[in-house]
């Protein structure tokens, strides 16, 4: 039976650290603040926003939501984003995407200042992540994977990490972060030949695919550590969600595995807060 790498202990540990860092900033007269930019009111965005605000409250991090109508013009939205970017009270910016189709999202993303870009919306931030420049924030989900790996004392140096998924929001950046820790990386995708055999070679397998329960017992071997990033509607339990890994099939074989729910996804909002506190510290470093 595999060890279940649960999020709660990871979140509690990050929170304890952040509470102290926020207090230290407040003692200097600085209140770190997260700005959340939302166009429209998609239920998923509202759900994530509610979680982010609650997590921010729990560590004393201030927050402000900037909400705009779905039919906002490019010109008005650009002006708003530039104003938020220049607002000295806002240290970190989360912008929900995708934006409505009439907006030029690429242009808007590039307007988020890199030093406030706590979820890596701007390609310039991604460039920093790929260049191992720690002044660029990775997206929160890859950082959440790394927080799980670090908290549970999983060594990466010299280990073989196989990432399934090559998106800019999860697959590619998590591969870069693992390589930063001296892992040897393989990135797989929908055209990878003989994926089960490639996955079975991993010491650490990271699934970021978006296919419910795709990774089953045929992809894994004893001794492996499996990090499941997937969040998908569960085909077997309507109204519930599941990962990209078939937990029931994989868990009896591997050494450690992150559950869904209660795994990587539950660490992302505290990472968002951590990035914002880090951004604030950097903006106010002497
Ligand atoms: P995405 O942009 O759709 O990328 C999916 C990747 O998986 C692509 O690179 C795709 O390959 C690959 N893929 C799809 N089908 C495959 C197959 N049959 N075999 C091998 N590779 C396959 O998805 P994403 O945004 O990276 O998200 C991935 C998963 O993570 C989703 O379940 C999403 O809900 C979840 N997610 C979780 C969080 C969190 O906080 N935990 C945050 C973001 C996303 P190609 O490039 O060849 O198409």
Tab-separated table of C-alpha atoms and ligand atoms in Angstrom:
chain	number	residue	atom	x	y	z
A	1	UNK	CA	0.000	0.000	0.000
A	2	UNK	CA	1.444	3.369	-1.030
A	3	UNK	CA	1.993	6.319	1.298
A	4	UNK	CA	-0.629	8.940	0.472
A	5	UNK	CA	1.052	12.334	0.097
A	6	UNK	CA	-1.725	14.523	1.445
A	7	UNK	CA	-1.866	18.280	1.003
A	8	UNK	CA	-2.944	19.310	4.494
A	9	UNK	CA	0.405	18.928	6.257
A	10	UNK	CA	2.135	20.740	3.374
A	11	UNK	CA	-0.364	23.609	3.493
A	12	UNK	CA	-0.097	23.907	7.298
A	13	UNK	CA	3.675	24.092	7.122
A	14	UNK	CA	3.695	26.780	4.397
A	15	UNK	CA	1.019	28.729	6.295
A	16	UNK	CA	3.037	28.727	9.520
A	17	UNK	CA	6.007	30.210	7.665
A	18	UNK	CA	3.902	32.802	5.822
A	19	UNK	CA	2.124	34.010	8.964
A	20	UNK	CA	5.535	34.984	10.357
A	21	UNK	CA	6.674	36.620	7.120
A	22	UNK	CA	3.453	38.639	6.844
A	23	UNK	CA	3.829	39.741	10.476
A	24	UNK	CA	7.414	40.814	9.796
A	25	UNK	CA	6.255	42.901	6.814
A	26	UNK	CA	3.440	44.443	8.858
A	27	UNK	CA	5.941	45.343	11.586
A	28	UNK	CA	7.689	47.421	8.897
A	29	UNK	CA	4.375	49.118	8.034
A	30	UNK	CA	3.854	47.049	4.878
A	31	UNK	CA	0.666	45.039	4.284
A	32	UNK	CA	1.156	42.559	1.431
A	33	UNK	CA	-1.799	42.484	-0.933
A	34	UNK	CA	-3.052	40.236	-3.707
A	35	UNK	CA	-5.033	41.764	-6.575
A	36	UNK	CA	-7.438	39.435	-8.372
A	37	UNK	CA	-8.576	40.462	-11.860
A	38	UNK	CA	-11.757	38.791	-13.051
A	39	UNK	CA	-13.758	39.421	-16.210
A	40	UNK	CA	-17.292	38.047	-15.915
A	41	UNK	CA	-18.330	35.533	-13.255
A	42	UNK	CA	-17.539	31.973	-14.354
A	43	UNK	CA	-18.398	29.513	-11.546
A	44	UNK	CA	-14.900	27.936	-11.642
A	45	UNK	CA	-13.258	31.359	-11.279
A	46	UNK	CA	-15.570	32.317	-8.416
A	47	UNK	CA	-14.818	29.020	-6.684
A	48	UNK	CA	-11.045	29.497	-6.974
A	49	UNK	CA	-11.366	33.158	-5.961
A	50	UNK	CA	-13.301	32.189	-2.811
A	51	UNK	CA	-10.596	29.682	-1.860
A	52	UNK	CA	-7.793	32.163	-2.548
A	53	UNK	CA	-9.439	34.864	-0.413
A	54	UNK	CA	-10.018	32.441	2.458
A	55	UNK	CA	-6.403	31.248	2.340
A	56	UNK	CA	-5.140	34.840	2.157
A	57	UNK	CA	-7.254	35.756	5.207
A	58	UNK	CA	-5.776	32.834	7.142
A	59	UNK	CA	-2.250	34.292	6.867
A	60	UNK	CA	-3.166	37.978	7.142
A	61	UNK	CA	-2.614	38.720	3.445
A	62	UNK	CA	-4.863	41.513	2.143
A	63	UNK	CA	-6.733	41.065	-1.137
A	64	UNK	CA	-8.841	43.038	-3.569
A	65	UNK	CA	-10.962	41.783	-6.440
A	66	UNK	CA	-11.112	43.893	-9.614
A	67	UNK	CA	-14.202	42.713	-11.456
A	68	UNK	CA	-15.130	43.736	-15.011
A	69	UNK	CA	-18.116	43.043	-17.258
A	70	UNK	CA	-17.718	40.407	-19.975
A	71	UNK	CA	-18.194	43.014	-22.692
A	72	UNK	CA	-15.421	45.348	-21.485
A	73	UNK	CA	-13.511	46.846	-24.425
A	74	UNK	CA	-9.846	46.082	-25.105
A	75	UNK	CA	-8.998	49.726	-24.521
A	76	UNK	CA	-10.779	49.958	-21.149
A	77	UNK	CA	-9.389	46.634	-19.959
A	78	UNK	CA	-5.826	47.537	-20.940
A	79	UNK	CA	-6.178	50.784	-19.002
A	80	UNK	CA	-7.481	48.914	-15.947
A	81	UNK	CA	-4.711	46.290	-16.026
A	82	UNK	CA	-2.026	48.964	-16.387
A	83	UNK	CA	-3.484	50.851	-13.407
A	84	UNK	CA	-3.513	47.727	-11.234
A	85	UNK	CA	0.032	46.942	-12.352
A	86	UNK	CA	1.161	50.417	-11.282
A	87	UNK	CA	-0.771	50.369	-7.993
A	88	UNK	CA	1.897	50.320	-5.276
A	89	UNK	CA	-0.499	48.710	-2.775
A	90	UNK	CA	-0.874	45.598	-4.940
A	91	UNK	CA	2.105	43.241	-4.696
A	92	UNK	CA	0.817	40.218	-6.598
A	93	UNK	CA	-1.698	39.869	-9.435
A	94	UNK	CA	-3.833	36.865	-10.309
A	95	UNK	CA	-5.827	37.232	-13.539
A	96	UNK	CA	-8.391	34.611	-14.478
A	97	UNK	CA	-8.052	33.197	-17.983
A	98	UNK	CA	-9.167	32.553	-20.592
A	99	UNK	CA	-10.424	36.077	-21.190
A	100	UNK	CA	-13.481	36.631	-23.405
A	101	UNK	CA	-12.616	36.002	-27.065
A	102	UNK	CA	-12.893	39.654	-28.179
A	103	UNK	CA	-9.991	40.595	-25.884
A	104	UNK	CA	-6.370	40.263	-27.011
A	105	UNK	CA	-5.273	38.006	-24.166
A	106	UNK	CA	-1.633	37.761	-25.242
A	107	UNK	CA	-1.309	41.543	-25.125
A	108	UNK	CA	-3.085	41.827	-21.765
A	109	UNK	CA	-0.906	39.113	-20.228
A	110	UNK	CA	2.203	41.000	-21.298
A	111	UNK	CA	0.963	44.037	-19.341
A	112	UNK	CA	1.151	42.281	-15.973
A	113	UNK	CA	4.447	43.422	-14.451
A	114	UNK	CA	6.775	40.445	-14.036
A	115	UNK	CA	7.560	41.387	-10.420
A	116	UNK	CA	3.815	41.076	-9.610
A	117	UNK	CA	3.091	38.146	-11.926
A	118	UNK	CA	2.493	35.531	-9.203
A	119	UNK	CA	0.845	32.976	-11.534
A	120	UNK	CA	3.125	33.371	-14.579
A	121	UNK	CA	0.677	34.986	-17.016
A	122	UNK	CA	3.338	37.036	-18.804
A	123	UNK	CA	5.642	35.138	-21.199
A	124	UNK	CA	8.520	37.166	-19.761
A	125	UNK	CA	7.894	35.387	-16.430
A	126	UNK	CA	7.956	32.008	-18.179
A	127	UNK	CA	11.273	33.029	-19.755
A	128	UNK	CA	12.702	33.648	-16.300
A	129	UNK	CA	11.456	30.269	-15.086
A	130	UNK	CA	13.120	28.568	-18.041
A	131	UNK	CA	16.337	30.535	-17.370
A	132	UNK	CA	16.379	29.510	-13.667
A	133	UNK	CA	15.995	33.181	-12.737
A	134	UNK	CA	14.184	33.073	-9.415
A	135	UNK	CA	12.810	36.612	-9.820
A	136	UNK	CA	10.228	35.096	-12.200
A	137	UNK	CA	7.339	33.225	-10.548
A	138	UNK	CA	6.353	29.857	-12.017
A	139	UNK	CA	2.632	29.118	-12.312
A	140	UNK	CA	1.217	28.101	-8.924
A	141	UNK	CA	0.468	24.469	-9.834
A	142	UNK	CA	4.051	23.435	-10.759
A	143	UNK	CA	5.275	25.181	-7.606
A	144	UNK	CA	2.628	23.224	-5.647
A	145	UNK	CA	4.088	19.966	-7.049
A	146	UNK	CA	7.551	21.033	-5.907
A	147	UNK	CA	6.264	22.005	-2.456
A	148	UNK	CA	4.761	18.507	-2.091
A	149	UNK	CA	8.012	16.870	-3.232
A	150	UNK	CA	10.113	19.003	-0.852
A	151	UNK	CA	7.805	18.629	2.152
A	152	UNK	CA	7.786	14.832	1.895
A	153	UNK	CA	11.581	14.747	1.571
A	154	UNK	CA	11.606	13.189	-1.901
A	155	UNK	CA	15.085	13.539	-3.396
A	156	UNK	CA	15.297	14.797	-6.988
A	157	UNK	CA	19.041	14.969	-7.588
A	158	UNK	CA	19.977	12.408	-10.215
A	159	UNK	CA	16.460	10.944	-10.249
A	160	UNK	CA	14.547	10.190	-13.423
A	161	UNK	CA	11.411	12.365	-13.586
A	162	UNK	CA	8.846	11.657	-16.296
A	163	UNK	CA	6.258	14.391	-16.874
A	164	UNK	CA	3.187	13.532	-18.941
A	165	UNK	CA	1.872	16.812	-20.411
A	166	UNK	CA	3.696	19.704	-22.095
A	167	UNK	CA	1.444	22.685	-21.379
A	168	UNK	CA	2.968	26.025	-20.450
A	169	UNK	CA	0.896	26.099	-17.278
A	170	UNK	CA	1.915	22.715	-15.836
A	171	UNK	CA	3.993	20.234	-17.857
A	172	UNK	CA	6.852	22.388	-19.134
A	173	UNK	CA	7.384	24.521	-16.001
A	174	UNK	CA	7.229	21.564	-13.604
A	175	UNK	CA	9.883	19.865	-15.736
A	176	UNK	CA	12.068	22.987	-15.511
A	177	UNK	CA	11.632	23.193	-11.724
A	178	UNK	CA	12.549	19.517	-11.281
A	179	UNK	CA	15.589	19.985	-13.537
A	180	UNK	CA	16.601	22.971	-11.380
A	181	UNK	CA	16.843	20.408	-8.563
A	182	UNK	CA	19.123	18.251	-10.771
A	183	UNK	CA	16.591	15.625	-11.848
A	184	UNK	CA	16.881	14.058	-15.298
A	185	UNK	CA	13.730	14.924	-17.195
A	186	UNK	CA	11.585	13.289	-19.850
A	187	UNK	CA	8.546	15.243	-21.075
A	188	UNK	CA	5.826	13.153	-22.733
A	189	UNK	CA	2.713	14.168	-24.675
A	190	UNK	CA	-0.001	12.800	-26.945
A	191	UNK	CA	2.486	11.721	-29.637
A	192	UNK	CA	4.880	9.915	-27.304
A	193	UNK	CA	5.419	6.356	-28.505
A	194	UNK	CA	4.880	3.587	-25.964
A	195	UNK	CA	3.956	5.923	-23.128
A	196	UNK	CA	3.387	3.167	-20.527
A	197	UNK	CA	6.967	1.905	-20.956
A	198	UNK	CA	8.407	5.448	-20.701
A	199	UNK	CA	6.371	6.133	-17.549
A	200	UNK	CA	7.466	2.853	-16.000
A	201	UNK	CA	11.109	4.026	-16.243
A	202	UNK	CA	10.455	6.986	-13.918
A	203	UNK	CA	11.528	7.320	-10.333
A	204	UNK	CA	8.982	10.124	-10.071
A	205	UNK	CA	6.018	10.252	-12.445
A	206	UNK	CA	4.127	13.549	-12.788
A	207	UNK	CA	0.766	13.311	-14.576
A	208	UNK	CA	-0.589	16.582	-16.020
A	209	UNK	CA	-2.765	15.329	-18.839
A	210	UNK	CA	-6.418	16.185	-18.309
A	211	UNK	CA	-7.632	12.610	-18.957
A	212	UNK	CA	-9.538	11.060	-16.060
A	213	UNK	CA	-7.800	7.996	-14.573
A	214	UNK	CA	-5.648	7.444	-17.702
A	215	UNK	CA	-2.517	6.346	-15.814
A	216	UNK	CA	-3.309	2.821	-14.628
A	217	UNK	CA	-1.273	-0.140	-13.388
A	218	UNK	CA	0.226	-0.685	-16.860
A	219	UNK	CA	2.163	2.627	-16.550
A	220	UNK	CA	3.807	2.099	-13.168
A	221	UNK	CA	6.193	-0.133	-11.266
A	222	UNK	CA	7.000	-0.742	-7.581
A	223	UNK	CA	9.074	1.934	-5.824
A	224	UNK	CA	7.792	4.860	-7.880
A	225	UNK	CA	6.444	8.159	-6.613
A	226	UNK	CA	3.379	9.452	-8.476
A	227	UNK	CA	2.329	13.104	-8.464
A	228	UNK	CA	-1.173	13.525	-9.911
A	229	UNK	CA	-1.905	17.055	-11.120
A	230	UNK	CA	-5.147	16.184	-12.911
A	231	UNK	CA	-8.514	17.604	-11.971
A	232	UNK	CA	-11.257	15.980	-14.035
A	233	UNK	CA	-14.946	15.181	-13.635
A	234	UNK	CA	-15.045	11.629	-12.275
A	235	UNK	CA	-16.783	9.428	-14.873
A	236	UNK	CA	-17.646	6.885	-12.163
A	237	UNK	CA	-18.963	9.355	-9.553
A	238	UNK	CA	-21.082	12.145	-11.048
A	239	UNK	CA	-20.529	15.463	-9.267
A	240	UNK	CA	-17.104	14.395	-7.947
A	241	UNK	CA	-13.700	14.895	-9.494
A	242	UNK	CA	-10.676	12.675	-9.969
A	243	UNK	CA	-7.081	12.830	-11.148
A	244	UNK	CA	-5.278	11.689	-14.272
A	245	UNK	CA	-4.188	8.625	-12.317
A	246	UNK	CA	-6.423	5.628	-11.657
A	247	UNK	CA	-5.712	5.685	-7.921
A	248	UNK	CA	-7.297	2.310	-7.162
A	249	UNK	CA	-5.218	0.582	-9.832
A	250	UNK	CA	-1.891	2.390	-9.178
A	251	UNK	CA	-1.834	2.801	-5.391
A	252	UNK	CA	-1.245	-0.885	-4.556
A	253	UNK	CA	1.883	-0.908	-6.751
A	254	UNK	CA	3.794	2.353	-6.163
A	255	UNK	CA	5.637	3.671	-3.113
A	256	UNK	CA	4.009	7.099	-2.710
A	257	UNK	CA	1.129	8.865	-4.459
A	258	UNK	CA	-0.732	12.178	-4.196
A	259	UNK	CA	-4.512	11.753	-3.858
A	260	UNK	CA	-7.186	13.677	-5.777
A	261	UNK	CA	-8.885	15.496	-4.144
A	262	UNK	CA	-6.641	16.525	-1.249
A	263	UNK	CA	-3.377	16.532	-3.210
A	264	UNK	CA	-1.618	19.004	-5.525
A	265	UNK	CA	-4.775	21.024	-6.239
A	266	UNK	CA	-5.196	21.790	-2.538
A	267	UNK	CA	-1.722	23.349	-2.342
A	268	UNK	CA	-2.170	25.866	-5.176
A	269	UNK	CA	-3.940	28.662	-3.272
A	270	UNK	CA	-1.343	28.723	-0.497
A	271	UNK	CA	1.350	28.861	-3.207
A	272	UNK	CA	-0.459	31.840	-4.732
A	273	UNK	CA	-0.262	33.522	-1.322
A	274	UNK	CA	3.390	32.530	-0.888
A	275	UNK	CA	4.304	34.020	-4.270
A	276	UNK	CA	2.506	37.234	-3.293
A	277	UNK	CA	4.377	37.465	0.016
A	278	UNK	CA	7.666	36.816	-1.831
A	279	UNK	CA	6.764	39.490	-4.389
A	280	UNK	CA	6.059	41.958	-1.589
A	281	UNK	CA	9.365	41.118	0.131
A	282	UNK	CA	11.268	41.618	-3.141
A	283	UNK	CA	9.482	44.897	-3.877
A	284	UNK	CA	10.462	46.202	-0.443
A	285	UNK	CA	13.963	44.786	-0.208
A	286	UNK	CA	16.452	47.451	0.819
B	1	LIG	P1	-3.600	20.852	-21.312
B	1	LIG	O1	-3.146	22.220	-21.626
B	1	LIG	O2	-4.817	20.309	-21.976
B	1	LIG	O3	-2.377	19.868	-21.620
B	1	LIG	C1	-2.535	18.489	-21.539
B	1	LIG	C2	-1.261	17.792	-21.961
B	1	LIG	O4	-1.479	16.407	-21.858
B	1	LIG	C3	-0.854	18.104	-23.393
B	1	LIG	O5	0.549	18.325	-23.452
B	1	LIG	C4	-1.237	16.835	-24.151
B	1	LIG	O6	-0.366	16.507	-25.207
B	1	LIG	C5	-1.094	15.788	-23.079
B	1	LIG	N1	-1.971	14.674	-23.377
B	1	LIG	C6	-3.314	14.707	-23.628
B	1	LIG	N2	-3.765	13.467	-23.898
B	1	LIG	C7	-2.700	12.637	-23.821
B	1	LIG	C8	-2.513	11.255	-24.001
B	1	LIG	N3	-3.536	10.437	-24.310
B	1	LIG	N4	-1.279	10.747	-23.846
B	1	LIG	C9	-0.239	11.542	-23.535
B	1	LIG	N5	-0.341	12.873	-23.350
B	1	LIG	C10	-1.555	13.404	-23.496
B	1	LIG	O7	-3.836	20.646	-19.748
B	1	LIG	P2	-3.152	21.418	-18.495
B	1	LIG	O8	-3.720	22.761	-18.380
B	1	LIG	O9	-1.680	21.217	-18.545
B	1	LIG	O10	-3.761	20.554	-17.298
B	1	LIG	C11	-3.451	19.194	-17.133
B	1	LIG	C12	-4.273	18.629	-15.999
B	1	LIG	O11	-3.940	19.327	-14.806
B	1	LIG	C13	-5.794	18.813	-16.139
B	1	LIG	O12	-6.449	17.716	-15.541
B	1	LIG	C14	-6.090	20.063	-15.368
B	1	LIG	O13	-7.411	20.110	-14.869
B	1	LIG	C15	-5.106	19.922	-14.249
B	1	LIG	N6	-4.711	21.188	-13.629
B	1	LIG	C16	-4.662	21.166	-12.298
B	1	LIG	C17	-4.297	22.307	-11.624
B	1	LIG	C18	-4.199	22.220	-10.133
B	1	LIG	O14	-4.233	23.224	-9.462
B	1	LIG	N7	-4.021	21.019	-9.576
B	1	LIG	C19	-4.001	23.476	-12.318
B	1	LIG	C20	-4.000	23.455	-13.703
B	1	LIG	C21	-4.364	22.280	-14.345
B	1	LIG	P3	-0.249	17.400	-26.557
B	1	LIG	O15	0.571	18.599	-26.162
B	1	LIG	O16	0.436	16.511	-27.495
B	1	LIG	O17	-1.649	17.764	-26.945
